[in-house]
GROMACS .gro file of N, CA and C in nm:
model
  453
    1MET      N    1   6.160   2.512  18.528
    1MET     CA    2   6.188   2.410  18.499
    1MET      C    3   6.098   2.339  18.527
    2SER      N    4   6.056   2.257  18.403
    2SER     CA    5   5.974   2.146  18.309
    2SER      C    6   6.002   2.027  18.341
    3THR      N    7   5.973   1.959  18.431
    3THR     CA    8   6.013   1.812  18.429
    3THR      C    9   5.921   1.707  18.317
    4SER      N   10   5.808   1.766  18.219
    4SER     CA   11   5.738   1.684  18.133
    4SER      C   12   5.859   1.569  18.032
    5THR      N   13   5.780   1.515  18.030
    5THR     CA   14   5.833   1.410  17.933
    5THR      C   15   5.814   1.485  17.771
    6GLN      N   16   5.691   1.476  17.750
    6GLN     CA   17   5.601   1.558  17.650
    6GLN      C   18   5.684   1.639  17.570
    7PRO      N   19   5.707   1.628  17.414
    7PRO     CA   20   5.760   1.724  17.364
    7PRO      C   21   5.659   1.848  17.348
    8PRO      N   22   5.726   1.977  17.337
    8PRO     CA   23   5.672   2.119  17.309
    8PRO      C   24   5.616   2.094  17.252
    9ALA      N   25   5.465   2.183  17.259
    9ALA     CA   26   5.378   2.198  17.146
    9ALA      C   27   5.438   2.305  17.052
   10THR      N   28   5.373   2.268  16.930
   10THR     CA   29   5.405   2.366  16.868
   10THR      C   30   5.317   2.327  16.789
   11THR      N   31   5.314   2.462  16.646
   11THR     CA   32   5.244   2.435  16.496
   11THR      C   33   5.286   2.383  16.417
   12ALA      N   34   5.393   2.340  16.414
   12ALA     CA   35   5.493   2.291  16.278
   12ALA      C   36   5.421   2.123  16.257
   13GLY      N   37   5.355   2.053  16.342
   13GLY     CA   38   5.316   1.970  16.326
   13GLY      C   39   5.412   1.879  16.395
   14ALA      N   40   5.375   1.729  16.381
   14ALA     CA   41   5.553   1.603  16.353
   14ALA      C   42   5.607   1.622  16.275
   15PRO      N   43   5.743   1.571  16.288
   15PRO     CA   44   5.870   1.609  16.278
   15PRO      C   45   5.860   1.502  16.112
   16LEU      N   46   5.771   1.410  16.084
   16LEU     CA   47   5.738   1.340  15.948
   16LEU      C   48   5.643   1.387  15.849
   17ASP      N   49   5.562   1.463  15.923
   17ASP     CA   50   5.449   1.553  15.841
   17ASP      C   51   5.511   1.630  15.756
   18HIS      N   52   5.684   1.620  15.736
   18HIS     CA   53   5.714   1.720  15.627
   18HIS      C   54   5.827   1.638  15.507
   19VAL      N   55   5.806   1.534  15.550
   19VAL     CA   56   5.862   1.394  15.505
   19VAL      C   57   5.794   1.419  15.350
   20LEU      N   58   5.882   1.412  15.232
   20LEU     CA   59   5.853   1.384  15.074
   20LEU      C   60   5.858   1.194  15.101
   21GLN      N   61   5.952   1.148  15.095
   21GLN     CA   62   6.007   1.044  15.103
   21GLN      C   63   6.096   0.958  15.204
   22VAL      N   64   6.118   0.815  15.159
   22VAL     CA   65   6.228   0.782  15.266
   22VAL      C   66   6.312   0.679  15.146
   23SER      N   67   6.433   0.719  15.168
   23SER     CA   68   6.525   0.633  15.049
   23SER      C   69   6.645   0.596  15.162
   24SER      N   70   6.776   0.522  15.134
   24SER     CA   71   6.831   0.425  15.204
   24SER      C   72   6.999   0.492  15.130
   25CYS      N   73   7.072   0.416  15.179
   25CYS     CA   74   7.198   0.445  15.131
   25CYS      C   75   7.254   0.303  15.140
   26LEU      N   76   7.339   0.259  15.049
   26LEU     CA   77   7.436   0.102  15.056
   26LEU      C   78   7.591   0.159  14.995
   27VAL      N   79   7.658   0.069  15.100
   27VAL     CA   80   7.794   0.098  15.102
   27VAL      C   81   7.837  -0.013  15.031
   28VAL      N   82   7.864   0.014  14.869
   28VAL     CA   83   7.884  -0.088  14.827
   28VAL      C   84   8.034  -0.153  14.759
   29ALA      N   85   8.114  -0.253  14.737
   29ALA     CA   86   8.244  -0.235  14.704
   29ALA      C   87   8.284  -0.198  14.552
   30ASP      N   88   8.197  -0.250  14.435
   30ASP     CA   89   8.204  -0.155  14.348
   30ASP      C   90   8.070  -0.109  14.263
   31LEU      N   91   8.082  -0.009  14.236
   31LEU     CA   92   7.994   0.127  14.256
   31LEU      C   93   7.924   0.099  14.096
   32ASP      N   94   7.964   0.072  14.016
   32ASP     CA   95   7.935   0.067  13.857
   32ASP      C   96   7.849  -0.102  13.880
   33ARG      N   97   7.914  -0.204  13.932
   33ARG     CA   98   7.809  -0.312  13.894
   33ARG      C   99   7.672  -0.301  13.977
   34ALA      N  100   7.732  -0.242  14.086
   34ALA     CA  101   7.541  -0.239  14.173
   34ALA      C  102   7.473  -0.141  14.119
   35VAL      N  103   7.512  -0.038  14.032
   35VAL     CA  104   7.429   0.109  13.975
   35VAL      C  105   7.373   0.012  13.836
   36ASP      N  106   7.477  -0.074  13.758
   36ASP     CA  107   7.369  -0.187  13.626
   36ASP      C  108   7.337  -0.279  13.705
   37TRP      N  109   7.309  -0.351  13.840
   37TRP     CA  110   7.240  -0.474  13.859
   37TRP      C  111   7.081  -0.394  13.969
   38TYR      N  112   7.131  -0.257  14.000
   38TYR     CA  113   7.016  -0.209  14.011
   38TYR      C  114   6.885  -0.139  13.939
   39GLY      N  115   6.998  -0.104  13.809
   39GLY     CA  116   6.923  -0.038  13.682
   39GLY      C  117   6.825  -0.123  13.644
   40THR      N  118   6.902  -0.325  13.563
   40THR     CA  119   6.835  -0.365  13.503
   40THR      C  120   6.737  -0.464  13.596
   41VAL      N  121   6.802  -0.491  13.716
   41VAL     CA  122   6.676  -0.581  13.807
   41VAL      C  123   6.519  -0.477  13.881
   42LEU      N  124   6.583  -0.395  13.891
   42LEU     CA  125   6.419  -0.280  13.989
   42LEU      C  126   6.448  -0.162  13.891
   43ASP      N  127   6.522  -0.125  13.794
   43ASP     CA  128   6.439   0.006  13.695
   43ASP      C  129   6.456   0.115  13.765
   44LEU      N  130   6.613   0.075  13.827
   44LEU     CA  131   6.642   0.188  13.914
   44LEU      C  132   6.740   0.307  13.825
   45ALA      N  133   6.709   0.446  13.765
   45ALA     CA  134   6.798   0.527  13.677
   45ALA      C  135   6.860   0.583  13.738
   46PRO      N  136   6.981   0.618  13.709
   46PRO     CA  137   7.086   0.654  13.747
   46PRO      C  138   7.035   0.874  13.780
   47GLU      N  139   6.997   0.903  13.858
   47GLU     CA  140   6.940   1.053  13.886
   47GLU      C  141   7.071   1.172  13.933
   48SER      N  142   7.172   1.105  14.003
   48SER     CA  143   7.298   1.223  13.966
   48SER      C  144   7.369   1.104  14.067
   49SER      N  145   7.502   1.177  14.080
   49SER     CA  146   7.640   1.113  14.119
   49SER      C  147   7.758   1.216  14.136
   50LEU      N  148   7.837   1.161  14.239
   50LEU     CA  149   7.902   1.285  14.295
   50LEU      C  150   8.091   1.179  14.295
   51ASP      N  151   8.203   1.255  14.243
   51ASP     CA  152   8.300   1.160  14.281
   51ASP      C  153   8.375   1.216  14.348
   52ILE      N  154   8.443   1.194  14.472
   52ILE     CA  155   8.531   1.239  14.625
   52ILE      C  156   8.699   1.164  14.630
   53PRO      N  157   8.743   1.184  14.524
   53PRO     CA  158   8.900   1.135  14.510
   53PRO      C  159   8.969   1.141  14.650
   54ALA      N  160   8.927   1.258  14.689
   54ALA     CA  161   9.023   1.308  14.860
   54ALA      C  162   9.042   1.194  14.882
   55ARG      N  163   8.882   1.165  14.906
   55ARG     CA  164   8.819   1.056  15.028
   55ARG      C  165   8.834   0.910  14.924
   56GLY      N  166   8.838   0.871  14.826
   56GLY     CA  167   8.843   0.733  14.768
   56GLY      C  168   8.638   0.752  14.774
   57GLU      N  169   8.656   0.862  14.757
   57GLU     CA  170   8.495   0.795  14.799
   57GLU      C  171   8.405   0.801  14.581
   58ARG      N  172   8.297   0.766  14.572
   58ARG     CA  173   8.249   0.766  14.447
   58ARG      C  174   8.061   0.754  14.503
   59VAL      N  175   7.953   0.803  14.505
   59VAL     CA  176   7.833   0.815  14.522
   59VAL      C  177   7.705   0.816  14.404
   60ALA      N  178   7.629   0.725  14.383
   60ALA     CA  179   7.490   0.783  14.275
   60ALA      C  180   7.372   0.772  14.351
   61PHE      N  181   7.282   0.827  14.271
   61PHE     CA  182   7.149   0.843  14.407
   61PHE      C  183   7.107   0.781  14.272
   62LEU      N  184   6.984   0.682  14.286
   62LEU     CA  185   6.954   0.633  14.160
   62LEU      C  186   6.760   0.668  14.224
   63ARG      N  187   6.688   0.623  14.159
   63ARG     CA  188   6.542   0.655  14.131
   63ARG      C  189   6.419   0.659  14.047
   64ARG      N  190   6.364   0.613  14.107
   64ARG     CA  191   6.238   0.483  14.000
   64ARG      C  192   6.080   0.583  14.140
   65GLY      N  193   6.022   0.656  14.025
   65GLY     CA  194   5.908   0.685  14.103
   65GLY      C  195   5.932   0.762  14.241
   66PRO      N  196   5.880   0.689  14.322
   66PRO     CA  197   5.889   0.706  14.496
   66PRO      C  198   6.033   0.708  14.574
   67VAL      N  199   6.072   0.593  14.472
   67VAL     CA  200   6.210   0.492  14.531
   67VAL      C  201   6.316   0.539  14.494
   68GLY      N  202   6.368   0.613  14.606
   68GLY     CA  203   6.569   0.681  14.592
   68GLY      C  204   6.579   0.526  14.702
   69LEU      N  205   6.733   0.546  14.605
   69LEU     CA  206   6.824   0.500  14.687
   69LEU      C  207   6.981   0.531  14.648
   70GLU      N  208   7.062   0.584  14.777
   70GLU     CA  209   7.205   0.569  14.749
   70GLU      C  210   7.305   0.536  14.792
   71LEU      N  211   7.402   0.443  14.679
   71LEU     CA  212   7.434   0.347  14.673
   71LEU      C  213   7.593   0.464  14.675
   72ALA      N  214   7.711   0.410  14.774
   72ALA     CA  215   7.830   0.487  14.758
   72ALA      C  216   7.953   0.333  14.769
   73GLU      N  217   8.021   0.422  14.768
   73GLU     CA  218   8.158   0.280  14.691
   73GLU      C  219   8.272   0.397  14.782
   74ARG      N  220   8.331   0.336  14.846
   74ARG     CA  221   8.441   0.405  14.955
   74ARG      C  222   8.542   0.295  14.974
   75ARG      N  223   8.689   0.349  14.909
   75ARG     CA  224   8.811   0.284  14.935
   75ARG      C  225   8.856   0.203  15.078
   76GLY      N  226   8.832   0.114  15.126
   76GLY     CA  227   8.860   0.058  15.220
   76GLY      C  228   8.749   0.016  15.315
   77SER      N  229   8.657   0.017  15.247
   77SER     CA  230   8.487  -0.013  15.356
   77SER      C  231   8.537  -0.148  15.334
   78ALA      N  232   8.498  -0.218  15.436
   78ALA     CA  233   8.453  -0.347  15.462
   78ALA      C  234   8.290  -0.416  15.430
   79ALA      N  235   8.288  -0.549  15.346
   79ALA     CA  236   8.212  -0.588  15.352
   79ALA      C  237   8.121  -0.659  15.538
   80LEU      N  238   7.988  -0.654  15.486
   80LEU     CA  239   7.945  -0.741  15.608
   80LEU      C  240   7.791  -0.827  15.521
   81ARG      N  241   7.876  -0.923  15.596
   81ARG     CA  242   7.769  -1.021  15.529
   81ARG      C  243   7.645  -1.090  15.608
   82ARG      N  244   7.504  -1.064  15.593
   82ARG     CA  245   7.375  -1.159  15.673
   82ARG      C  246   7.343  -1.305  15.635
   83ALA      N  247   7.338  -1.333  15.776
   83ALA     CA  248   7.254  -1.507  15.685
   83ALA      C  249   7.143  -1.459  15.642
   84ASP      N  250   7.085  -1.553  15.582
   84ASP     CA  251   6.996  -1.518  15.539
   84ASP      C  252   6.830  -1.569  15.641
   85PRO      N  253   6.745  -1.475  15.583
   85PRO     CA  254   6.670  -1.458  15.725
   85PRO      C  255   6.565  -1.616  15.752
   86PRO      N  256   6.554  -1.654  15.850
   86PRO     CA  257   6.550  -1.587  15.944
   86PRO      C  258   6.648  -1.537  16.045
   87GLU      N  259   6.810  -1.621  16.029
   87GLU     CA  260   6.895  -1.555  16.092
   87GLU      C  261   6.971  -1.373  16.074
   88HIS      N  262   6.881  -1.384  15.991
   88HIS     CA  263   6.933  -1.238  15.975
   88HIS      C  264   6.978  -1.088  16.038
   89GLY      N  265   6.866  -1.125  16.164
   89GLY     CA  266   6.864  -1.075  16.271
   89GLY      C  267   6.975  -1.079  16.381
   90PHE      N  268   6.998  -1.102  16.331
   90PHE     CA  269   7.089  -1.155  16.483
   90PHE      C  270   7.205  -1.118  16.445
   91VAL      N  271   7.247  -1.024  16.415
   91VAL     CA  272   7.378  -0.934  16.386
   91VAL      C  273   7.310  -0.754  16.371
   92GLN      N  274   7.323  -0.690  16.467
   92GLN     CA  275   7.291  -0.535  16.490
   92GLN      C  276   7.308  -0.390  16.357
   93GLY      N  277   7.202  -0.396  16.381
   93GLY     CA  278   7.230  -0.300  16.299
   93GLY      C  279   7.140  -0.291  16.169
   94PRO      N  280   7.182  -0.199  16.027
   94PRO     CA  281   7.045  -0.204  15.943
   94PRO      C  282   7.068  -0.385  15.859
   95SER      N  283   6.898  -0.405  15.845
   95SER     CA  284   6.902  -0.537  15.802
   95SER      C  285   6.880  -0.594  15.687
   96HIS      N  286   6.810  -0.471  15.625
   96HIS     CA  287   6.766  -0.506  15.467
   96HIS      C  288   6.712  -0.400  15.437
   97LEU      N  289   6.669  -0.389  15.290
   97LEU     CA  290   6.596  -0.302  15.242
   97LEU      C  291   6.443  -0.308  15.211
   98ALA      N  292   6.372  -0.322  15.230
   98ALA     CA  293   6.187  -0.323  15.253
   98ALA      C  294   6.109  -0.287  15.127
   99PHE      N  295   6.071  -0.350  15.020
   99PHE     CA  296   5.973  -0.248  14.933
   99PHE      C  297   5.844  -0.331  14.972
  100HIS      N  298   5.724  -0.272  14.992
  100HIS     CA  299   5.574  -0.280  15.042
  100HIS      C  300   5.506  -0.303  14.862
  101VAL      N  301   5.469  -0.408  14.837
  101VAL     CA  302   5.436  -0.422  14.730
  101VAL      C  303   5.311  -0.441  14.681
  102ASP      N  304   5.219  -0.458  14.604
  102ASP     CA  305   5.051  -0.468  14.595
  102ASP      C  306   5.040  -0.648  14.554
  103ASP      N  307   5.103  -0.681  14.494
  103ASP     CA  308   5.113  -0.854  14.397
  103ASP      C  309   5.284  -0.880  14.408
  104LEU      N  310   5.274  -0.967  14.507
  104LEU     CA  311   5.400  -1.047  14.572
  104LEU      C  312   5.407  -1.113  14.474
  105ASP      N  313   5.355  -1.189  14.341
  105ASP     CA  314   5.365  -1.293  14.243
  105ASP      C  315   5.385  -1.266  14.167
  106ALA      N  316   5.344  -1.114  14.121
  106ALA     CA  317   5.408  -1.048  13.981
  106ALA      C  318   5.527  -0.990  14.053
  107VAL      N  319   5.567  -0.949  14.171
  107VAL     CA  320   5.682  -0.884  14.142
  107VAL      C  321   5.762  -0.999  14.143
  108LEU      N  322   5.763  -1.072  14.200
  108LEU     CA  323   5.854  -1.219  14.206
  108LEU      C  324   5.860  -1.290  14.038
  109ALA      N  325   5.813  -1.269  13.955
  109ALA     CA  326   5.782  -1.327  13.825
  109ALA      C  327   5.861  -1.260  13.761
  110ALA      N  328   5.850  -1.088  13.788
  110ALA     CA  329   5.953  -0.975  13.729
  110ALA      C  330   6.085  -0.972  13.727
  111LEU      N  331   6.165  -1.001  13.831
  111LEU     CA  332   6.233  -1.029  13.962
  111LEU      C  333   6.345  -1.151  13.849
  112ALA      N  334   6.243  -1.296  13.895
  112ALA     CA  335   6.268  -1.384  13.800
  112ALA      C  336   6.356  -1.426  13.622
  113GLY      N  337   6.210  -1.321  13.559
  113GLY     CA  338   6.257  -1.271  13.441
  113GLY      C  339   6.400  -1.229  13.404
  114ARG      N  340   6.444  -1.115  13.519
  114ARG     CA  341   6.576  -1.052  13.532
  114ARG      C  342   6.688  -1.124  13.561
  115GLY      N  343   6.634  -1.214  13.667
  115GLY     CA  344   6.784  -1.313  13.674
  115GLY      C  345   6.791  -1.362  13.826
  116ALA      N  346   6.701  -1.272  13.827
  116ALA     CA  347   6.680  -1.260  14.020
  116ALA      C  348   6.552  -1.333  14.065
  117ARG      N  349   6.658  -1.449  14.183
  117ARG     CA  350   6.579  -1.552  14.274
  117ARG      C  351   6.569  -1.509  14.357
  118PRO      N  352   6.477  -1.536  14.484
  118PRO     CA  353   6.426  -1.508  14.647
  118PRO      C  354   6.539  -1.646  14.628
  119VAL      N  355   6.615  -1.548  14.786
  119VAL     CA  356   6.713  -1.696  14.885
  119VAL      C  357   6.612  -1.726  15.005
  120VAL      N  358   6.531  -1.689  14.998
  120VAL     CA  359   6.397  -1.670  15.092
  120VAL      C  360   6.231  -1.642  15.032
  121GLY      N  361   6.158  -1.774  15.072
  121GLY     CA  362   6.060  -1.725  15.013
  121GLY      C  363   5.976  -1.746  14.906
  122PRO      N  364   5.827  -1.723  14.836
  122PRO     CA  365   5.740  -1.666  14.928
  122PRO      C  366   5.704  -1.746  15.059
  123VAL      N  367   5.678  -1.671  15.128
  123VAL     CA  368   5.634  -1.680  15.334
  123VAL      C  369   5.569  -1.638  15.341
  124ASP      N  370   5.460  -1.716  15.408
  124ASP     CA  371   5.329  -1.622  15.476
  124ASP      C  372   5.360  -1.621  15.572
  125VAL      N  373   5.384  -1.479  15.663
  125VAL     CA  374   5.423  -1.445  15.776
  125VAL      C  375   5.219  -1.398  15.834
  126THR      N  376   5.177  -1.538  15.864
  126THR     CA  377   4.992  -1.475  15.947
  126THR      C  378   5.038  -1.401  16.005
  127PRO      N  379   5.071  -1.431  16.147
  127PRO     CA  380   4.974  -1.376  16.253
  127PRO      C  381   5.057  -1.184  16.234
  128LEU      N  382   5.128  -1.159  16.121
  128LEU     CA  383   5.141  -1.014  16.054
  128LEU      C  384   5.113  -0.983  15.918
  129GLY      N  385   4.992  -1.037  15.922
  129GLY     CA  386   4.934  -1.028  15.752
  129GLY      C  387   5.031  -0.986  15.654
  130LEU      N  388   5.140  -1.120  15.660
  130LEU     CA  389   5.226  -0.990  15.552
  130LEU      C  390   5.245  -1.196  15.488
  131ARG      N  391   5.289  -1.161  15.337
  131ARG     CA  392   5.343  -1.249  15.264
  131ARG      C  393   5.466  -1.199  15.215
  132VAL      N  394   5.624  -1.257  15.291
  132VAL     CA  395   5.742  -1.221  15.174
  132VAL      C  396   5.814  -1.336  15.118
  133ALA      N  397   5.929  -1.226  15.062
  133ALA     CA  398   6.065  -1.311  14.967
  133ALA      C  399   6.150  -1.209  14.997
  134PHE      N  400   6.268  -1.264  15.041
  134PHE     CA  401   6.423  -1.243  15.029
  134PHE      C  402   6.440  -1.274  14.919
  135LEU      N  403   6.600  -1.113  14.867
  135LEU     CA  404   6.645  -1.222  14.796
  135LEU      C  405   6.811  -1.119  14.797
  136ARG      N  406   6.904  -1.132  14.724
  136ARG     CA  407   7.037  -1.057  14.716
  136ARG      C  408   7.019  -0.961  14.615
  137ASP      N  409   7.137  -0.886  14.617
  137ASP     CA  410   7.151  -0.803  14.494
  137ASP      C  411   7.304  -0.838  14.505
  138VAL      N  412   7.354  -0.764  14.409
  138VAL     CA  413   7.468  -0.872  14.330
  138VAL      C  414   7.601  -0.823  14.410
  139GLU      N  415   7.613  -0.719  14.554
  139GLU     CA  416   7.701  -0.760  14.685
  139GLU      C  417   7.662  -0.823  14.739
  140GLY      N  418   7.554  -0.869  14.791
  140GLY     CA  419   7.512  -0.940  14.862
  140GLY      C  420   7.424  -0.899  14.997
  141ASN      N  421   7.339  -0.786  14.977
  141ASN     CA  422   7.265  -0.736  15.067
  141ASN      C  423   7.087  -0.761  14.996
  142LEU      N  424   7.053  -0.790  15.158
  142LEU     CA  425   6.952  -0.828  15.135
  142LEU      C  426   6.817  -0.753  15.101
  143LEU      N  427   6.771  -0.809  15.038
  143LEU     CA  428   6.607  -0.677  15.000
  143LEU      C  429   6.463  -0.824  15.023
  144GLU      N  430   6.390  -0.707  15.048
  144GLU     CA  431   6.276  -0.773  15.109
  144GLU      C  432   6.158  -0.720  15.034
  145PHE      N  433   6.074  -0.830  14.936
  145PHE     CA  434   5.980  -0.774  14.917
  145PHE      C  435   5.850  -0.819  14.991
  146LEU      N  436   5.749  -0.749  15.042
  146LEU     CA  437   5.612  -0.800  15.135
  146LEU      C  438   5.508  -0.734  15.066
  147GLN      N  439   5.404  -0.824  15.058
  147GLN     CA  440   5.294  -0.784  15.053
  147GLN      C  441   5.185  -0.769  15.162
  148HIS      N  442   5.129  -0.727  15.237
  148HIS     CA  443   5.026  -0.705  15.315
  148HIS      C  444   4.852  -0.764  15.283
  149VAL      N  445   4.877  -0.886  15.354
  149VAL     CA  446   4.780  -1.012  15.301
  149VAL      C  447   4.612  -1.006  15.406
  150PRO      N  448   4.506  -1.041  15.410
  150PRO     CA  449   4.399  -1.001  15.501
  150PRO      C  450   4.444  -1.099  15.574
  151VAL      N  451   4.418  -1.100  15.709
  151VAL     CA  452   4.454  -1.176  15.811
  151VAL      C  453   4.336  -1.250  15.822
   0.00000   0.00000   0.00000
């Protein structure tokens, strides 16, 4: 019997060696409104959808290049409203969606042209070598846009 805490040696590599992309799911109150907002503001296009009437659920998968987002509407779901940063971290669980970008100013200008403005930022987080801005989607979910900058 082995008491080692090391994972067993395999030829398959690390689990994340096989990941093609990472996406996330947001549960929303109004799927149609959220799909429209993400399409208008972030150019995410509907890729597929599913209605499950028996569960009172509708799901839409959106995509733009490597960015995938699942939106789900579930009858009876409850809204969770987080405070604006930096107080948003006082509630456990998922905090926000983060988009790593190469030019934060260009992203913020494009967002402003589509009616989306930051609720926080841009802010330099010098110890981490980051410049960040947060905005809220039409449902109030936090989205972070961050750019890595030389320290």
